mmCIF file of C-alpha atoms in Angstrom:
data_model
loop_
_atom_site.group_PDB
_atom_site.id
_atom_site.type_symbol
_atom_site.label_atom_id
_atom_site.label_comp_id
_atom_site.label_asym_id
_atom_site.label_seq_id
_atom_site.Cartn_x
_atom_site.Cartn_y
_atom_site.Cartn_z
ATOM 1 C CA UNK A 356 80.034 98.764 189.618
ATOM 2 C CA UNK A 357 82.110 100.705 186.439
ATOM 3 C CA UNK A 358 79.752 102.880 184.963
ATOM 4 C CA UNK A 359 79.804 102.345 181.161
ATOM 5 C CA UNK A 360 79.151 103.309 177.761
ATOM 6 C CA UNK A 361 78.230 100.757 174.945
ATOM 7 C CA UNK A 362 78.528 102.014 171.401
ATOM 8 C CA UNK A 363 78.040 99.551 168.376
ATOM 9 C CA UNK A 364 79.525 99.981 165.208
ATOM 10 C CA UNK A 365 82.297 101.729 166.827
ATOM 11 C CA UNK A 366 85.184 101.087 163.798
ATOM 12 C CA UNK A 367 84.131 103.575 161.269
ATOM 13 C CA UNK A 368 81.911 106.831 160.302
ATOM 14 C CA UNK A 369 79.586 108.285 163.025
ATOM 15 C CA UNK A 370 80.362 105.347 165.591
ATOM 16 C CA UNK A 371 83.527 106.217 165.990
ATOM 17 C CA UNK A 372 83.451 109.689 166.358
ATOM 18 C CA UNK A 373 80.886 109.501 169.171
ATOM 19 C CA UNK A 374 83.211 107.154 170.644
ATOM 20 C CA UNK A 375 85.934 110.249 170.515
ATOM 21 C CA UNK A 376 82.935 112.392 171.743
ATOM 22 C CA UNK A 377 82.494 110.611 174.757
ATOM 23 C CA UNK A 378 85.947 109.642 175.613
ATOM 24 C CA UNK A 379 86.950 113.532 175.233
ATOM 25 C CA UNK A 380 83.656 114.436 177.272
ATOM 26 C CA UNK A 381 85.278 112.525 180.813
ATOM 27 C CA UNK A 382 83.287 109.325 180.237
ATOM 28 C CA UNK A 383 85.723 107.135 181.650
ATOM 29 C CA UNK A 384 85.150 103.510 180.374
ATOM 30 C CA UNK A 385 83.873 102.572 176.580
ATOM 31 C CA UNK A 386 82.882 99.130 175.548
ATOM 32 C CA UNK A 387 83.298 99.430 172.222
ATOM 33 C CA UNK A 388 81.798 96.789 170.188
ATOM 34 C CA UNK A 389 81.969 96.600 165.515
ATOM 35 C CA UNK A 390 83.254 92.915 163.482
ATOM 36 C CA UNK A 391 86.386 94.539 162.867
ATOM 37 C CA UNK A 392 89.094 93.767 165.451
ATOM 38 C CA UNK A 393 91.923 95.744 163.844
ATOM 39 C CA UNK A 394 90.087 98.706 163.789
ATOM 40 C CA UNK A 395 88.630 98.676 167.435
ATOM 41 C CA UNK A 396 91.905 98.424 168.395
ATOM 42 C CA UNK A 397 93.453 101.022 166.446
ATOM 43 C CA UNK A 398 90.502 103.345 167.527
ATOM 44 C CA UNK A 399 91.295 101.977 171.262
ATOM 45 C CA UNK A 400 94.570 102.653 171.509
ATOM 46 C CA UNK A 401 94.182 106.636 170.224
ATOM 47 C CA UNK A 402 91.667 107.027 173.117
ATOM 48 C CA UNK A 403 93.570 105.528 175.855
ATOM 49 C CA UNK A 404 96.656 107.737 174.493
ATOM 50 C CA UNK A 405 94.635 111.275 174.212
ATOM 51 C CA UNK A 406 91.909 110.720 176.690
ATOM 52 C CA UNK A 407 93.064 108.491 179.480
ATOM 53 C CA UNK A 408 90.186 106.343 178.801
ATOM 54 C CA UNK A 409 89.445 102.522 179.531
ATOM 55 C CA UNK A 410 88.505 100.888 176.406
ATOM 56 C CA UNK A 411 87.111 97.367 176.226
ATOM 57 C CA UNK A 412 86.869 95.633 172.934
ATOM 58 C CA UNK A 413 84.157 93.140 171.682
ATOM 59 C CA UNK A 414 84.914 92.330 168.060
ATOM 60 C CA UNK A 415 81.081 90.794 167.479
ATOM 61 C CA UNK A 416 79.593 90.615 163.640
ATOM 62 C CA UNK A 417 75.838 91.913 165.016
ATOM 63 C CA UNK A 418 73.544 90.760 162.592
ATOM 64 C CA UNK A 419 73.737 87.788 164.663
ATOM 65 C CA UNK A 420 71.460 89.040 166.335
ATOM 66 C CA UNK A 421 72.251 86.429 169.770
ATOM 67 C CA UNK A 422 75.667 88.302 170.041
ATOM 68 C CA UNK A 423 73.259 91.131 171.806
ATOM 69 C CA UNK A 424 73.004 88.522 174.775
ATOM 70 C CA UNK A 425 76.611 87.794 174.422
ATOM 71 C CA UNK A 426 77.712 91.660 175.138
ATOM 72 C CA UNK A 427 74.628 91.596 178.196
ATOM 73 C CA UNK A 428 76.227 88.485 179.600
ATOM 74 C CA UNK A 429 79.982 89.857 179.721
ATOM 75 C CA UNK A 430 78.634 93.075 181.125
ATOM 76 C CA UNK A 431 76.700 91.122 184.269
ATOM 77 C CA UNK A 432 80.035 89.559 184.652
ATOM 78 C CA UNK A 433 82.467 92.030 184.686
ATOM 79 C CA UNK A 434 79.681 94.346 186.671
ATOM 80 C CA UNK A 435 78.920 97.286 184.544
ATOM 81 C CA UNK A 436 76.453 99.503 184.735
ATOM 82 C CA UNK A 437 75.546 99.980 181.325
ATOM 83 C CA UNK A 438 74.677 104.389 181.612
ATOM 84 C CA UNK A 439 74.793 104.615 178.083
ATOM 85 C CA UNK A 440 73.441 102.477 175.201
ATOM 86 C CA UNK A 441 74.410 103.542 171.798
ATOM 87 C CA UNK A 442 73.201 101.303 169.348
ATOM 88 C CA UNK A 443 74.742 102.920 165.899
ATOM 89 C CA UNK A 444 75.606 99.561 164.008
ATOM 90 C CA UNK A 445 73.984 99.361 160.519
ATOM 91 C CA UNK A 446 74.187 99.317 157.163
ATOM 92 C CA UNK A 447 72.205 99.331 153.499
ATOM 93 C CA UNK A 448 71.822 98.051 150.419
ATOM 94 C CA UNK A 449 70.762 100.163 147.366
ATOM 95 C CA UNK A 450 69.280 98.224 143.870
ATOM 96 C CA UNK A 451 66.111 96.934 143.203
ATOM 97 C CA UNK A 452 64.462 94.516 145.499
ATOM 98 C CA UNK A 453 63.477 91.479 143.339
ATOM 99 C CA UNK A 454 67.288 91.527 142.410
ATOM 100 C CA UNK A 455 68.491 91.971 145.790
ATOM 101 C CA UNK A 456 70.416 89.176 147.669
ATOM 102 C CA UNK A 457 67.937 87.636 150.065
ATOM 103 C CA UNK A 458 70.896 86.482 152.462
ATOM 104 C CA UNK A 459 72.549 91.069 152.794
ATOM 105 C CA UNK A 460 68.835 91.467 152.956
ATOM 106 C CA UNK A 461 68.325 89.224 156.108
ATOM 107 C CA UNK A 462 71.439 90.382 157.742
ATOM 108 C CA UNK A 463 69.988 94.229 157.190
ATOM 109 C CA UNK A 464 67.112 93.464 159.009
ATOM 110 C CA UNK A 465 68.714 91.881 161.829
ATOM 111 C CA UNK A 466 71.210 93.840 162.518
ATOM 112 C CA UNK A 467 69.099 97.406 161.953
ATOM 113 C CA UNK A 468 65.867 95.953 163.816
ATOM 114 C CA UNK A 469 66.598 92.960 165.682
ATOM 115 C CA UNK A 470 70.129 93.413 167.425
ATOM 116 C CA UNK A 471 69.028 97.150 168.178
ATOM 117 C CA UNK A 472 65.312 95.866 169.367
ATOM 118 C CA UNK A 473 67.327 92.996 171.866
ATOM 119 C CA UNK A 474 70.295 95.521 173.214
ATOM 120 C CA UNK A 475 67.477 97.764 174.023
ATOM 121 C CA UNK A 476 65.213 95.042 175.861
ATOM 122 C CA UNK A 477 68.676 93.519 177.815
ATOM 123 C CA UNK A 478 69.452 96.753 179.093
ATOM 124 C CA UNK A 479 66.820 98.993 179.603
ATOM 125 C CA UNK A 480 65.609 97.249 182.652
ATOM 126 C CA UNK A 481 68.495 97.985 185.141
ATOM 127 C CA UNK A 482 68.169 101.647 183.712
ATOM 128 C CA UNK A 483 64.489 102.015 184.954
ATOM 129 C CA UNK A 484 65.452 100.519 188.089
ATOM 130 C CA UNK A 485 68.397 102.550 188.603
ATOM 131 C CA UNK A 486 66.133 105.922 187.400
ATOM 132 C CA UNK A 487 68.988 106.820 185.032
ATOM 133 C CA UNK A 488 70.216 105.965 181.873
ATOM 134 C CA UNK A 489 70.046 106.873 177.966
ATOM 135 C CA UNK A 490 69.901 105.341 175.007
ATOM 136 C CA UNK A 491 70.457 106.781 171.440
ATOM 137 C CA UNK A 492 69.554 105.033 167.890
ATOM 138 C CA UNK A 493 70.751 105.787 165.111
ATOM 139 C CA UNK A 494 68.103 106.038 162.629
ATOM 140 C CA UNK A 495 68.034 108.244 159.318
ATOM 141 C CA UNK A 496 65.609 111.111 157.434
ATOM 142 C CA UNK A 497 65.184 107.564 155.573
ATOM 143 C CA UNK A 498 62.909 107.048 158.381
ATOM 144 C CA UNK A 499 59.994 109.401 157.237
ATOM 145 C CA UNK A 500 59.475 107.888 154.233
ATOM 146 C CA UNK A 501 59.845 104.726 151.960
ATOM 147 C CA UNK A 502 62.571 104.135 149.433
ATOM 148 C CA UNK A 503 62.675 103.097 146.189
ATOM 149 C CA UNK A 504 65.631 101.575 145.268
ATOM 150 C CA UNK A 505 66.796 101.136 149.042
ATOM 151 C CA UNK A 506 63.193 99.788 149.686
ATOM 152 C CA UNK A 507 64.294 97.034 153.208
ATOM 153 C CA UNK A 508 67.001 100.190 154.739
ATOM 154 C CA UNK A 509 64.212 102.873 154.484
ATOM 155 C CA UNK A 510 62.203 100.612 156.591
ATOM 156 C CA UNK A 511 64.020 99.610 159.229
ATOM 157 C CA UNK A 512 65.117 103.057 159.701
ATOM 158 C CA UNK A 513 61.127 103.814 160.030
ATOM 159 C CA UNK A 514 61.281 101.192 162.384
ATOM 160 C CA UNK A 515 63.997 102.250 164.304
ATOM 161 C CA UNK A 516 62.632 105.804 164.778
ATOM 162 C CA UNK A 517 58.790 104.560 165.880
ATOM 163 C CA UNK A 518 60.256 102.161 168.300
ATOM 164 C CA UNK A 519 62.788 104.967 169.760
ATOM 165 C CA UNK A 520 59.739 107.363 169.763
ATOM 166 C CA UNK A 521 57.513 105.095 171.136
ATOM 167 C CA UNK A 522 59.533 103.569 174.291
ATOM 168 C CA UNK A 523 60.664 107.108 174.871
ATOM 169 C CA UNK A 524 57.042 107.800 175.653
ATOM 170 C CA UNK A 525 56.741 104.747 178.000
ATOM 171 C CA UNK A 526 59.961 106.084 179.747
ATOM 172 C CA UNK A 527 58.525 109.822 180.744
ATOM 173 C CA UNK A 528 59.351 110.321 184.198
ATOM 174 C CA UNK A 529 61.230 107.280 184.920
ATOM 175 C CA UNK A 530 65.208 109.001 184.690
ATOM 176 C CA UNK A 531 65.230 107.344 181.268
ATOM 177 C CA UNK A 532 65.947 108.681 177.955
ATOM 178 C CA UNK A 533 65.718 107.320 174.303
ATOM 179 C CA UNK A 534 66.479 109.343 171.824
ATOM 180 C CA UNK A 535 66.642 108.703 167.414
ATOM 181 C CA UNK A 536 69.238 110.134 165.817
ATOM 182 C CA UNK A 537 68.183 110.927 162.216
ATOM 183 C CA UNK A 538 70.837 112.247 160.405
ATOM 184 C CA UNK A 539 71.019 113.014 156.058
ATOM 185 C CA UNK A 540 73.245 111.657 153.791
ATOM 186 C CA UNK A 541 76.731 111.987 155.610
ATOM 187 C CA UNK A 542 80.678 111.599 154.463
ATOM 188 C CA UNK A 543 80.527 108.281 157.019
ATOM 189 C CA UNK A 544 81.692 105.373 154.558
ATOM 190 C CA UNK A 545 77.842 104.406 153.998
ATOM 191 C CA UNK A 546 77.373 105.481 150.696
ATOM 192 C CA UNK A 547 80.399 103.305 149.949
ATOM 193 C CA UNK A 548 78.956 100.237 151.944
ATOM 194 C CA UNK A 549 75.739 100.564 150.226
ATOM 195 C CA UNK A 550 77.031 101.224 146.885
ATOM 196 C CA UNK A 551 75.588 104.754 146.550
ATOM 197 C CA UNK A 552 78.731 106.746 145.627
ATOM 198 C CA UNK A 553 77.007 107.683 142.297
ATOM 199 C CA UNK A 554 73.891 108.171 143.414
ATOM 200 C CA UNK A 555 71.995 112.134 143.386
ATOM 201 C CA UNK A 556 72.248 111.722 147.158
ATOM 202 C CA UNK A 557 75.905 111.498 147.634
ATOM 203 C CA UNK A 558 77.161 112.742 143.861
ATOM 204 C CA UNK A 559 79.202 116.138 143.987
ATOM 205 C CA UNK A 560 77.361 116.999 147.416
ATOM 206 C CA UNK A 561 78.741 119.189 150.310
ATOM 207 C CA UNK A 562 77.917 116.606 152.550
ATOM 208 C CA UNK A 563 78.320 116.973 156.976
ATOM 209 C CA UNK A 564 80.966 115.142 158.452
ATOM 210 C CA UNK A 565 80.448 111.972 160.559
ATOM 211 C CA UNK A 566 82.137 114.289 163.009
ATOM 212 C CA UNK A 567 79.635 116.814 163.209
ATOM 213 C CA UNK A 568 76.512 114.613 162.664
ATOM 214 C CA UNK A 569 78.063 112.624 166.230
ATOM 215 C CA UNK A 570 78.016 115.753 168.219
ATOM 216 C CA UNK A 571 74.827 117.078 167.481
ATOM 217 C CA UNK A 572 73.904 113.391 168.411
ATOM 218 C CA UNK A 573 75.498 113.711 171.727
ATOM 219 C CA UNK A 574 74.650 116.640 172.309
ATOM 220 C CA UNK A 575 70.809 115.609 171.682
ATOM 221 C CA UNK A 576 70.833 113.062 173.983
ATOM 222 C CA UNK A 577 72.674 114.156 177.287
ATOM 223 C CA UNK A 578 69.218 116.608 176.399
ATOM 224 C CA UNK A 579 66.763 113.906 176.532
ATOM 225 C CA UNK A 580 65.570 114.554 172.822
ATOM 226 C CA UNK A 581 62.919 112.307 171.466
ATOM 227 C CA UNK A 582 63.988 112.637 167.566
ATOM 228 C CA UNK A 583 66.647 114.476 166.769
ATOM 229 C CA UNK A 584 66.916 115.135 163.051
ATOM 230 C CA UNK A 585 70.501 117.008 161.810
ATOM 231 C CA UNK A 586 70.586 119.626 159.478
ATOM 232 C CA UNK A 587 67.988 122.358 159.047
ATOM 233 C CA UNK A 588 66.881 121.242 155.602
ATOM 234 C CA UNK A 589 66.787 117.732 156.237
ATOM 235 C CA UNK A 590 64.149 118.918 159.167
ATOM 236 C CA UNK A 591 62.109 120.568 156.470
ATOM 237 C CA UNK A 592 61.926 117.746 154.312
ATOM 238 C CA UNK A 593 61.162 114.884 156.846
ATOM 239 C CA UNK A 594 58.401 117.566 158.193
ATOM 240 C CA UNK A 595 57.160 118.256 154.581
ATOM 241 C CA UNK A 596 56.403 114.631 153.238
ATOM 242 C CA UNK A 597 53.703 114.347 155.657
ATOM 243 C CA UNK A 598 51.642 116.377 153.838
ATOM 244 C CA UNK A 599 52.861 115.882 149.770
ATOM 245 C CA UNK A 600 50.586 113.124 148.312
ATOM 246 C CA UNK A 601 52.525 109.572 149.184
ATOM 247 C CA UNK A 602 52.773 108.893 145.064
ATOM 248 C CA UNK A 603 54.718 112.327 144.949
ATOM 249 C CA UNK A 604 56.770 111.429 147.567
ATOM 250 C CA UNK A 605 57.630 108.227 146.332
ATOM 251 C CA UNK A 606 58.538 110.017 143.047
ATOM 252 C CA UNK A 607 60.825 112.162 144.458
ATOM 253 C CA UNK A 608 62.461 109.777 146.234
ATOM 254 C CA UNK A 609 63.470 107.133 143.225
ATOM 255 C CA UNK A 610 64.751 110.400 141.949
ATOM 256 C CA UNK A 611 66.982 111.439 144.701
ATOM 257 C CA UNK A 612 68.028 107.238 144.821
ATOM 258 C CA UNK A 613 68.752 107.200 141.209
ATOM 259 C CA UNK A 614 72.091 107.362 139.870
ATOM 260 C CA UNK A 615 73.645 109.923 138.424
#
């Protein structure tokens, strides 16, 4: 069997520079899975030309959520052994909720929750029988609070990060880690996605790369890392809101949302 790695939303911002990441670190075949062909491809052919990689493509638009069993059933075919699970691919939505598109709204959910939830259930079972494995999701500071203004991302990011936390408990002792990324506001293409370029978040901000924010996500996992949150004063403030009064919080996060 080809040991593999599986990273989803693989095209752009922090997905593909932990596809870089892993490729540079000796891991020796990627299945590399985002909608966007053209970019895979590009992204494919600069790792098979620097790091003497395999690559294997899987242009799937996952907040459909059934392409989950989709990339499961090709890997049983072509007999992988999945080491690695990255699920990275999401996005969000900032504006008010009652004024939100129900249809972006539905997609959110499925592709932040569900697809992760299902990738996670397909694969995690060979990985407990094998004794090895990991698994990192990419969650967000987003996740230790609610958010005005980006009310449905803020909570599947809480989701993401109780689920992570929670499995990773069920996995102690077992070979098998899971591990939540949280990273801050990052120069990743998100803000533009979610239409927060003007927002206090992202406005005039010295923001981390997608670059860096992958390797201390790498770097987390190969550790076996429950929650691994980037930046030393994005720690202090997911710490913090657990003890300011929820109204405050919610205060100060409409702030933060609003534009500029």
């Amino acid at each position: 069997m080809k040991n593999t790695v599986i990273i989803t939303g693989a095209s752009s911002g922090i997905g593909m520079e932990l596809a870089k990441i892993f490729a540079e670190n000796n891991h020796q075949h990627l299945l590399l899975v985002a909608r966007s062909k053209d970019k895979l491809e590009m992204l494919a052919n600069e790792l098979i030309s620097k790091y003497k990689v395999e690559v294997t493509l899987l242009a799937k638009d996952l907040s459909n959520y059934e392409s989950a069993l989709e990339i499961f059933n090709y890997c049983t075919n072509e007999n992988l052994n999945v080491t690695h699970l990255v699920n990275n691919a999401g996005f969000g939505d900032f504006g008010f909720f009652a004024e939100s598109n129900w249809t972006k709204q539905e997609q959110m959910i499925n592709l932040n929750i569900t697809t992760l939830t299902y990738l996670t259930h397909l694969f995690l079972p060979a990985m407990v029988k094998n004794k090895s494995g990991k698994i990192l999701n990419v969650s967000s500071i987003a996740a230790f609070q609610p958010g005005p203004l980006m009310s449905v991302y803020f909570a599947t990011k809480a989701y993401v990060l109780h689920f992570s936390e929670a499995i990773a408990n069920e996995l102690e002792n077992t070979g098998v880690t899971v591990t939540a990324l949280c990273p801050g506001p990052t120069k990743s293409g998100f803000e533009t996605s979610a239409s927060l370029e003007n927002s206090k978040l992202f406005k005039n901000k010295n923001l981390p790369s997608s670059e860096e924010v992958a390797l201390y996500g790498y770097n987390a996992l190969l550790k076996g890392k429950k929650v691994a949150i980037h930046g030393t004063m994005n720690y202090i403030l997911a710490n913090t809101t657990r003890f300011a009064p929820r109204n405050l919080v919610l205060k100060i996060v409409r702030f933060m949302q609003d534009k500029v």
